[in-house]
PDB file of C-alpha atoms in Angstrom:
ATOM      1  CA  UNK Y   1     127.861  93.794  98.119  1.00 68.00           C
ATOM      2  CA  UNK Y   2     126.955  93.071  94.998  1.00 81.00           C
ATOM      3  CA  UNK Y   3     127.028  95.931  92.560  1.00 89.00           C
ATOM      4  CA  UNK Y   4     124.409  97.299  90.192  1.00 93.00           C
ATOM      5  CA  UNK Y   5     125.156  99.437  87.493  1.00 95.00           C
ATOM      6  CA  UNK Y   6     122.048 101.379  86.047  1.00 97.00           C
ATOM      7  CA  UNK Y   7     123.025 103.608  83.282  1.00 97.00           C
ATOM      8  CA  UNK Y   8     122.191 106.724  82.368  1.00 97.00           C
ATOM      9  CA  UNK Y   9     121.931 108.418  85.858  1.00 96.00           C
ATOM     10  CA  UNK Y  10     119.947 111.058  84.270  1.00 96.00           C
ATOM     11  CA  UNK Y  11     118.232 112.719  80.938  1.00 97.00           C
ATOM     12  CA  UNK Y  12     115.936 114.811  79.557  1.00 97.00           C
ATOM     13  CA  UNK Y  13     113.510 113.910  76.747  1.00 96.00           C
ATOM     14  CA  UNK Y  14     111.002 115.679  74.708  1.00 97.00           C
ATOM     15  CA  UNK Y  15     106.831 114.784  75.101  1.00 97.00           C
ATOM     16  CA  UNK Y  16     106.516 112.245  73.011  1.00 97.00           C
ATOM     17  CA  UNK Y  17     109.969 110.165  72.363  1.00 97.00           C
ATOM     18  CA  UNK Y  18     110.618 106.851  74.253  1.00 97.00           C
ATOM     19  CA  UNK Y  19     113.606 106.413  77.163  1.00 97.00           C
ATOM     20  CA  UNK Y  20     115.329 103.541  77.269  1.00 97.00           C
ATOM     21  CA  UNK Y  21     116.686 102.685  80.517  1.00 98.00           C
ATOM     22  CA  UNK Y  22     119.176  99.958  81.526  1.00 97.00           C
ATOM     23  CA  UNK Y  23     120.492  97.998  84.501  1.00 96.00           C
ATOM     24  CA  UNK Y  24     123.063  95.418  84.123  1.00 95.00           C
ATOM     25  CA  UNK Y  25     123.779  93.459  87.661  1.00 93.00           C
ATOM     26  CA  UNK Y  26     127.744  93.547  87.529  1.00 93.00           C
ATOM     27  CA  UNK Y  27     128.421  90.059  90.205  1.00 89.00           C
ATOM     28  CA  UNK Y  28     125.798  88.117  90.628  1.00 89.00           C
ATOM     29  CA  UNK Y  29     123.150  86.813  88.224  1.00 90.00           C
ATOM     30  CA  UNK Y  30     119.658  88.629  89.434  1.00 89.00           C
ATOM     31  CA  UNK Y  31     116.780  86.520  89.106  1.00 89.00           C
ATOM     32  CA  UNK Y  32     114.766  88.797  89.654  1.00 91.00           C
ATOM     33  CA  UNK Y  33     114.676  92.019  89.196  1.00 93.00           C
ATOM     34  CA  UNK Y  34     112.294  95.099  90.030  1.00 93.00           C
ATOM     35  CA  UNK Y  35     111.586  99.395  89.410  1.00 96.00           C
ATOM     36  CA  UNK Y  36     110.439 101.633  91.241  1.00 96.00           C
ATOM     37  CA  UNK Y  37     109.412 104.961  90.683  1.00 96.00           C
ATOM     38  CA  UNK Y  38     110.638 107.632  92.884  1.00 94.00           C
ATOM     39  CA  UNK Y  39     108.745 111.223  93.140  1.00 91.00           C
ATOM     40  CA  UNK Y  40     110.420 113.880  95.769  1.00 86.00           C
ATOM     41  CA  UNK Y  41     109.989 113.368  98.721  1.00 82.00           C
ATOM     42  CA  UNK Y  42     107.790 109.586  98.169  1.00 86.00           C
ATOM     43  CA  UNK Y  43     108.569 106.327  98.970  1.00 87.00           C
ATOM     44  CA  UNK Y  44     110.095 104.522  96.488  1.00 92.00           C
ATOM     45  CA  UNK Y  45     107.040 103.017  94.632  1.00 93.00           C
ATOM     46  CA  UNK Y  46     107.389  99.707  93.415  1.00 93.00           C
ATOM     47  CA  UNK Y  47     106.487  99.248  89.282  1.00 95.00           C
ATOM     48  CA  UNK Y  48     107.044  95.749  88.758  1.00 94.00           C
ATOM     49  CA  UNK Y  49     108.852  92.375  88.930  1.00 92.00           C
ATOM     50  CA  UNK Y  50     110.371  91.047  86.216  1.00 90.00           C
ATOM     51  CA  UNK Y  51     111.482  87.016  86.036  1.00 87.00           C
ATOM     52  CA  UNK Y  52     114.400  86.461  83.505  1.00 83.00           C
ATOM     53  CA  UNK Y  53     113.001  85.198  80.281  1.00 80.00           C
ATOM     54  CA  UNK Y  54     109.633  85.825  81.718  1.00 83.00           C
ATOM     55  CA  UNK Y  55     107.060  89.085  81.160  1.00 87.00           C
ATOM     56  CA  UNK Y  56     107.485  91.498  83.698  1.00 92.00           C
ATOM     57  CA  UNK Y  57     104.294  91.350  86.539  1.00 93.00           C
ATOM     58  CA  UNK Y  58     103.002  94.983  86.919  1.00 95.00           C
ATOM     59  CA  UNK Y  59     101.906  96.645  89.825  1.00 93.00           C
ATOM     60  CA  UNK Y  60      98.191  98.454  89.373  1.00 93.00           C
ATOM     61  CA  UNK Y  61      97.584 101.120  88.018  1.00 93.00           C
ATOM     62  CA  UNK Y  62     100.801 100.921  85.824  1.00 95.00           C
ATOM     63  CA  UNK Y  63     100.880 100.570  82.370  1.00 94.00           C
ATOM     64  CA  UNK Y  64     103.004  98.255  80.687  1.00 93.00           C
ATOM     65  CA  UNK Y  65     102.255  98.986  76.625  1.00 94.00           C
ATOM     66  CA  UNK Y  66     103.455 102.747  77.849  1.00 96.00           C
ATOM     67  CA  UNK Y  67     106.487 101.139  80.527  1.00 97.00           C
ATOM     68  CA  UNK Y  68     108.598  98.320  78.829  1.00 96.00           C
ATOM     69  CA  UNK Y  69     110.299  95.890  81.037  1.00 94.00           C
ATOM     70  CA  UNK Y  70     112.367  93.719  79.122  1.00 91.00           C
ATOM     71  CA  UNK Y  71     114.503  90.665  81.021  1.00 89.00           C
ATOM     72  CA  UNK Y  72     116.470  88.751  78.116  1.00 82.00           C
ATOM     73  CA  UNK Y  73     119.672  87.603  80.697  1.00 89.00           C
ATOM     74  CA  UNK Y  74     120.114  86.898  84.256  1.00 90.00           C
ATOM     75  CA  UNK Y  75     122.464  90.971  84.142  1.00 92.00           C
ATOM     76  CA  UNK Y  76     120.537  92.859  82.255  1.00 93.00           C
ATOM     77  CA  UNK Y  77     116.926  94.542  82.433  1.00 94.00           C
ATOM     78  CA  UNK Y  78     116.028  97.362  80.530  1.00 95.00           C
ATOM     79  CA  UNK Y  79     112.765  99.435  81.519  1.00 97.00           C
ATOM     80  CA  UNK Y  80     111.733 101.659  78.149  1.00 97.00           C
ATOM     81  CA  UNK Y  81     109.267 104.689  78.995  1.00 97.00           C
ATOM     82  CA  UNK Y  82     107.437 105.270  76.010  1.00 97.00           C
ATOM     83  CA  UNK Y  83     105.711 108.339  74.586  1.00 96.00           C
ATOM     84  CA  UNK Y  84     107.124 110.654  77.895  1.00 97.00           C
ATOM     85  CA  UNK Y  85     104.799 113.000  79.365  1.00 96.00           C
ATOM     86  CA  UNK Y  86     106.578 115.293  81.217  1.00 96.00           C
ATOM     87  CA  UNK Y  87     104.169 113.711  84.308  1.00 95.00           C
ATOM     88  CA  UNK Y  88     106.587 110.911  83.467  1.00 96.00           C
ATOM     89  CA  UNK Y  89     109.043 112.387  85.440  1.00 97.00           C
ATOM     90  CA  UNK Y  90     110.584 110.655  87.823  1.00 96.00           C
ATOM     91  CA  UNK Y  91     113.836 109.057  89.455  1.00 96.00           C
ATOM     92  CA  UNK Y  92     113.558 105.139  89.109  1.00 97.00           C
ATOM     93  CA  UNK Y  93     115.206 102.513  90.252  1.00 97.00           C
ATOM     94  CA  UNK Y  94     115.621  98.773  89.414  1.00 96.00           C
ATOM     95  CA  UNK Y  95     117.495  96.451  92.494  1.00 94.00           C
ATOM     96  CA  UNK Y  96     118.545  92.985  91.269  1.00 92.00           C
ATOM     97  CA  UNK Y  97     117.796  90.158  93.693  1.00 89.00           C
ATOM     98  CA  UNK Y  98     119.292  86.612  93.368  1.00 86.00           C
ATOM     99  CA  UNK Y  99     117.106  84.216  94.651  1.00 77.00           C
ATOM    100  CA  UNK Y 100     113.992  84.595  96.804  1.00 68.00           C
ATOM    101  CA  UNK Y 101     114.141  86.001 100.422  1.00 55.00           C
ATOM    102  CA  UNK Y 102     117.437  88.088  99.956  1.00 71.00           C
ATOM    103  CA  UNK Y 103     118.425  91.516 100.496  1.00 77.00           C
ATOM    104  CA  UNK Y 104     118.174  92.526  96.743  1.00 84.00           C
ATOM    105  CA  UNK Y 105     120.952  95.544  95.536  1.00 90.00           C
ATOM    106  CA  UNK Y 106     119.912  98.890  93.933  1.00 92.00           C
ATOM    107  CA  UNK Y 107     121.059 100.385  90.630  1.00 94.00           C
ATOM    108  CA  UNK Y 108     121.998 105.015  91.478  1.00 94.00           C
ATOM    109  CA  UNK Y 109     119.055 105.584  90.015  1.00 95.00           C
ATOM    110  CA  UNK Y 110     117.234 107.400  86.780  1.00 97.00           C
ATOM    111  CA  UNK Y 111     116.358 111.203  86.963  1.00 97.00           C
ATOM    112  CA  UNK Y 112     113.951 111.455  83.965  1.00 97.00           C
ATOM    113  CA  UNK Y 113     113.552 114.647  82.627  1.00 97.00           C
ATOM    114  CA  UNK Y 114     110.582 115.448  80.036  1.00 97.00           C
ATOM    115  CA  UNK Y 115     110.401 118.576  78.697  1.00 97.00           C
TER     116      UNK Y 115
ATOM    117  CA  UNK F   1      95.590  94.788 102.227  1.00 63.00           C
ATOM    118  CA  UNK F   2      98.836  95.011 103.794  1.00 63.00           C
ATOM    119  CA  UNK F   3     100.407  97.724 104.129  1.00 80.00           C
ATOM    120  CA  UNK F   4     103.911  99.123 106.027  1.00 87.00           C
ATOM    121  CA  UNK F   5     104.430 102.383 107.692  1.00 89.00           C
ATOM    122  CA  UNK F   6     106.948 104.624 108.785  1.00 92.00           C
ATOM    123  CA  UNK F   7     104.798 107.353 110.653  1.00 83.00           C
ATOM    124  CA  UNK F   8     107.851 109.574 111.640  1.00 87.00           C
ATOM    125  CA  UNK F   9     108.505 111.305 107.984  1.00 89.00           C
ATOM    126  CA  UNK F  10     111.544 113.186 109.298  1.00 94.00           C
ATOM    127  CA  UNK F  11     113.466 113.168 113.419  1.00 95.00           C
ATOM    128  CA  UNK F  12     116.097 115.627 114.531  1.00 96.00           C
ATOM    129  CA  UNK F  13     118.428 114.507 116.921  1.00 96.00           C
ATOM    130  CA  UNK F  14     121.525 115.382 118.384  1.00 97.00           C
ATOM    131  CA  UNK F  15     125.420 114.149 117.604  1.00 97.00           C
ATOM    132  CA  UNK F  16     125.782 110.994 119.447  1.00 97.00           C
ATOM    133  CA  UNK F  17     122.978 109.778 120.865  1.00 97.00           C
ATOM    134  CA  UNK F  18     120.686 107.270 119.886  1.00 97.00           C
ATOM    135  CA  UNK F  19     118.219 107.075 117.098  1.00 97.00           C
ATOM    136  CA  UNK F  20     115.174 105.288 116.936  1.00 97.00           C
ATOM    137  CA  UNK F  21     113.088 104.929 114.135  1.00 97.00           C
ATOM    138  CA  UNK F  22     109.676 102.519 113.677  1.00 96.00           C
ATOM    139  CA  UNK F  23     108.405 100.173 111.307  1.00 95.00           C
ATOM    140  CA  UNK F  24     104.641  99.169 111.239  1.00 93.00           C
ATOM    141  CA  UNK F  25     102.690  96.664 109.527  1.00 88.00           C
ATOM    142  CA  UNK F  26      99.232  95.499 109.043  1.00 82.00           C
ATOM    143  CA  UNK F  27      97.036  93.027 108.059  1.00 73.00           C
ATOM    144  CA  UNK F  28     100.114  90.600 107.468  1.00 75.00           C
ATOM    145  CA  UNK F  29     103.066  89.301 109.167  1.00 77.00           C
ATOM    146  CA  UNK F  30     106.070  89.679 106.912  1.00 80.00           C
ATOM    147  CA  UNK F  31     108.663  86.575 107.187  1.00 79.00           C
ATOM    148  CA  UNK F  32     111.567  89.350 106.710  1.00 84.00           C
ATOM    149  CA  UNK F  33     111.599  93.240 107.200  1.00 89.00           C
ATOM    150  CA  UNK F  34     114.678  94.963 105.845  1.00 91.00           C
ATOM    151  CA  UNK F  35     116.313  98.049 106.602  1.00 95.00           C
ATOM    152  CA  UNK F  36     118.071 100.549 104.145  1.00 94.00           C
ATOM    153  CA  UNK F  37     119.665 103.872 103.822  1.00 96.00           C
ATOM    154  CA  UNK F  38     118.764 106.424 100.832  1.00 95.00           C
ATOM    155  CA  UNK F  39     120.448 109.300 100.269  1.00 94.00           C
ATOM    156  CA  UNK F  40     119.898 111.954  97.907  1.00 91.00           C
ATOM    157  CA  UNK F  41     119.440 111.151  94.384  1.00 89.00           C
ATOM    158  CA  UNK F  42     121.022 107.915  94.852  1.00 91.00           C
ATOM    159  CA  UNK F  43     120.087 104.276  94.955  1.00 91.00           C
ATOM    160  CA  UNK F  44     118.988 102.537  98.792  1.00 92.00           C
ATOM    161  CA  UNK F  45     121.603 101.014  99.974  1.00 91.00           C
ATOM    162  CA  UNK F  46     120.722  97.574 102.170  1.00 89.00           C
ATOM    163  CA  UNK F  47     121.872  98.042 105.453  1.00 93.00           C
ATOM    164  CA  UNK F  48     120.403  94.995 108.101  1.00 93.00           C
ATOM    165  CA  UNK F  49     117.112  91.867 107.221  1.00 90.00           C
ATOM    166  CA  UNK F  50     115.795  90.365 110.600  1.00 91.00           C
ATOM    167  CA  UNK F  51     113.308  87.277 110.404  1.00 89.00           C
ATOM    168  CA  UNK F  52     110.230  87.189 112.146  1.00 86.00           C
ATOM    169  CA  UNK F  53     112.366  84.354 114.165  1.00 89.00           C
ATOM    170  CA  UNK F  54     114.912  86.876 115.175  1.00 91.00           C
ATOM    171  CA  UNK F  55     114.068  88.924 117.993  1.00 89.00           C
ATOM    172  CA  UNK F  56     117.448  91.559 117.525  1.00 95.00           C
ATOM    173  CA  UNK F  57     120.225  92.012 114.684  1.00 95.00           C
ATOM    174  CA  UNK F  58     123.132  94.620 115.118  1.00 96.00           C
ATOM    175  CA  UNK F  59     125.460  95.438 112.805  1.00 95.00           C
ATOM    176  CA  UNK F  60     128.042  98.214 114.066  1.00 96.00           C
ATOM    177  CA  UNK F  61     125.964 101.376 115.617  1.00 97.00           C
ATOM    178  CA  UNK F  62     123.748  99.445 113.859  1.00 98.00           C
ATOM    179  CA  UNK F  63     120.153  97.860 116.058  1.00 97.00           C
ATOM    180  CA  UNK F  64     117.012  96.018 113.982  1.00 97.00           C
ATOM    181  CA  UNK F  65     114.544  93.811 116.773  1.00 96.00           C
ATOM    182  CA  UNK F  66     111.501  92.442 114.919  1.00 93.00           C
ATOM    183  CA  UNK F  67     108.477  92.499 116.941  1.00 91.00           C
ATOM    184  CA  UNK F  68     106.141  90.384 115.555  1.00 88.00           C
ATOM    185  CA  UNK F  69     103.332  90.919 118.263  1.00 89.00           C
ATOM    186  CA  UNK F  70     102.846  94.979 118.614  1.00 90.00           C
ATOM    187  CA  UNK F  71     103.786  94.056 114.972  1.00 89.00           C
ATOM    188  CA  UNK F  72     106.466  97.211 114.765  1.00 92.00           C
ATOM    189  CA  UNK F  73     110.360  96.925 113.969  1.00 94.00           C
ATOM    190  CA  UNK F  74     112.747  99.217 115.492  1.00 96.00           C
ATOM    191  CA  UNK F  75     115.400 100.361 113.963  1.00 97.00           C
ATOM    192  CA  UNK F  76     118.418 102.217 116.397  1.00 98.00           C
ATOM    193  CA  UNK F  77     121.548 104.031 115.099  1.00 98.00           C
ATOM    194  CA  UNK F  78     124.065 104.174 118.671  1.00 97.00           C
ATOM    195  CA  UNK F  79     126.427 107.168 119.058  1.00 97.00           C
ATOM    196  CA  UNK F  80     124.999 108.529 116.255  1.00 97.00           C
ATOM    197  CA  UNK F  81     126.549 111.033 113.729  1.00 97.00           C
ATOM    198  CA  UNK F  82     126.214 113.579 111.529  1.00 97.00           C
ATOM    199  CA  UNK F  83     127.534 111.725 108.962  1.00 97.00           C
ATOM    200  CA  UNK F  84     124.402 109.143 108.901  1.00 98.00           C
ATOM    201  CA  UNK F  85     121.938 111.645 107.814  1.00 98.00           C
ATOM    202  CA  UNK F  86     119.839 110.524 105.450  1.00 97.00           C
ATOM    203  CA  UNK F  87     116.421 108.734 104.478  1.00 96.00           C
ATOM    204  CA  UNK F  88     116.075 104.958 106.099  1.00 97.00           C
ATOM    205  CA  UNK F  89     113.440 103.106 104.285  1.00 95.00           C
ATOM    206  CA  UNK F  90     112.314  99.808 105.698  1.00 95.00           C
ATOM    207  CA  UNK F  91     110.810  97.287 103.449  1.00 91.00           C
ATOM    208  CA  UNK F  92     109.319  93.921 103.910  1.00 87.00           C
ATOM    209  CA  UNK F  93     110.019  91.025 101.562  1.00 78.00           C
ATOM    210  CA  UNK F  94     109.092  87.876 100.098  1.00 74.00           C
ATOM    211  CA  UNK F  95     109.276  86.154  96.793  1.00 68.00           C
ATOM    212  CA  UNK F  96     107.366  87.661  94.392  1.00 76.00           C
ATOM    213  CA  UNK F  97     107.991  91.284  95.269  1.00 81.00           C
ATOM    214  CA  UNK F  98     110.090  94.077  97.619  1.00 84.00           C
ATOM    215  CA  UNK F  99     107.379  96.909  99.191  1.00 87.00           C
ATOM    216  CA  UNK F 100     108.793 100.173 100.749  1.00 91.00           C
ATOM    217  CA  UNK F 101     107.169 101.953 104.138  1.00 92.00           C
ATOM    218  CA  UNK F 102     107.281 105.805 102.807  1.00 91.00           C
ATOM    219  CA  UNK F 103     110.558 106.758 104.442  1.00 94.00           C
ATOM    220  CA  UNK F 104     111.870 108.329 107.292  1.00 96.00           C
ATOM    221  CA  UNK F 105     113.875 111.686 107.004  1.00 96.00           C
ATOM    222  CA  UNK F 106     116.679 111.286 109.728  1.00 97.00           C
ATOM    223  CA  UNK F 107     119.731 114.339 110.569  1.00 97.00           C
ATOM    224  CA  UNK F 108     121.302 114.478 113.186  1.00 97.00           C
ATOM    225  CA  UNK F 109     123.291 118.303 114.735  1.00 95.00           C
ATOM    226  CA  UNK F 110     127.121 118.629 115.387  1.00 93.00           C
TER     227      UNK F 110
END
């Protein structure tokens, strides 16, 4: 299957700082990127969907000014958690899809811990 | 609102038996359903996709069914092995988003 590379795999940051997570599709063009958040023993919760070159569409309850998503090219999307707080600590996962109605390929996930 | 649910949080079975996981959906009819495997601390890995006009899909020891009357998909692992232990997620896929069920944590005991 296709490969999505997500970095970093884990990060610890101080409260109030910003953290950027990168997601790259290595062998396909991801026309759509999805960003998910997963708390322990819970399922993946969709945060936002972005199409290359367009603004991201955020799910209800997700602050777009706090979670900045950029999808400037068909192979790279970034999620920046701004002014992070301890409650933002979670497992963040990106996913890329080429076209619609097809399988999505997931990154390895990023474990964010805000102290 | 549309919902996709996996009612069993955990399933524990003996090695060699067939594991059957259930995914139910309400208030809508998805055109596709997908099943993923997720290991702890990792992203989900795609296993199978089934379309609404397909009754059954197979891949090695895996089988997925799609019953639009019951609004249900079943995921089977035959001849289960301890290495099959993981969380399995069903997902509804549309043109704009992929929504996951809560997952079932499967444990295969030797």
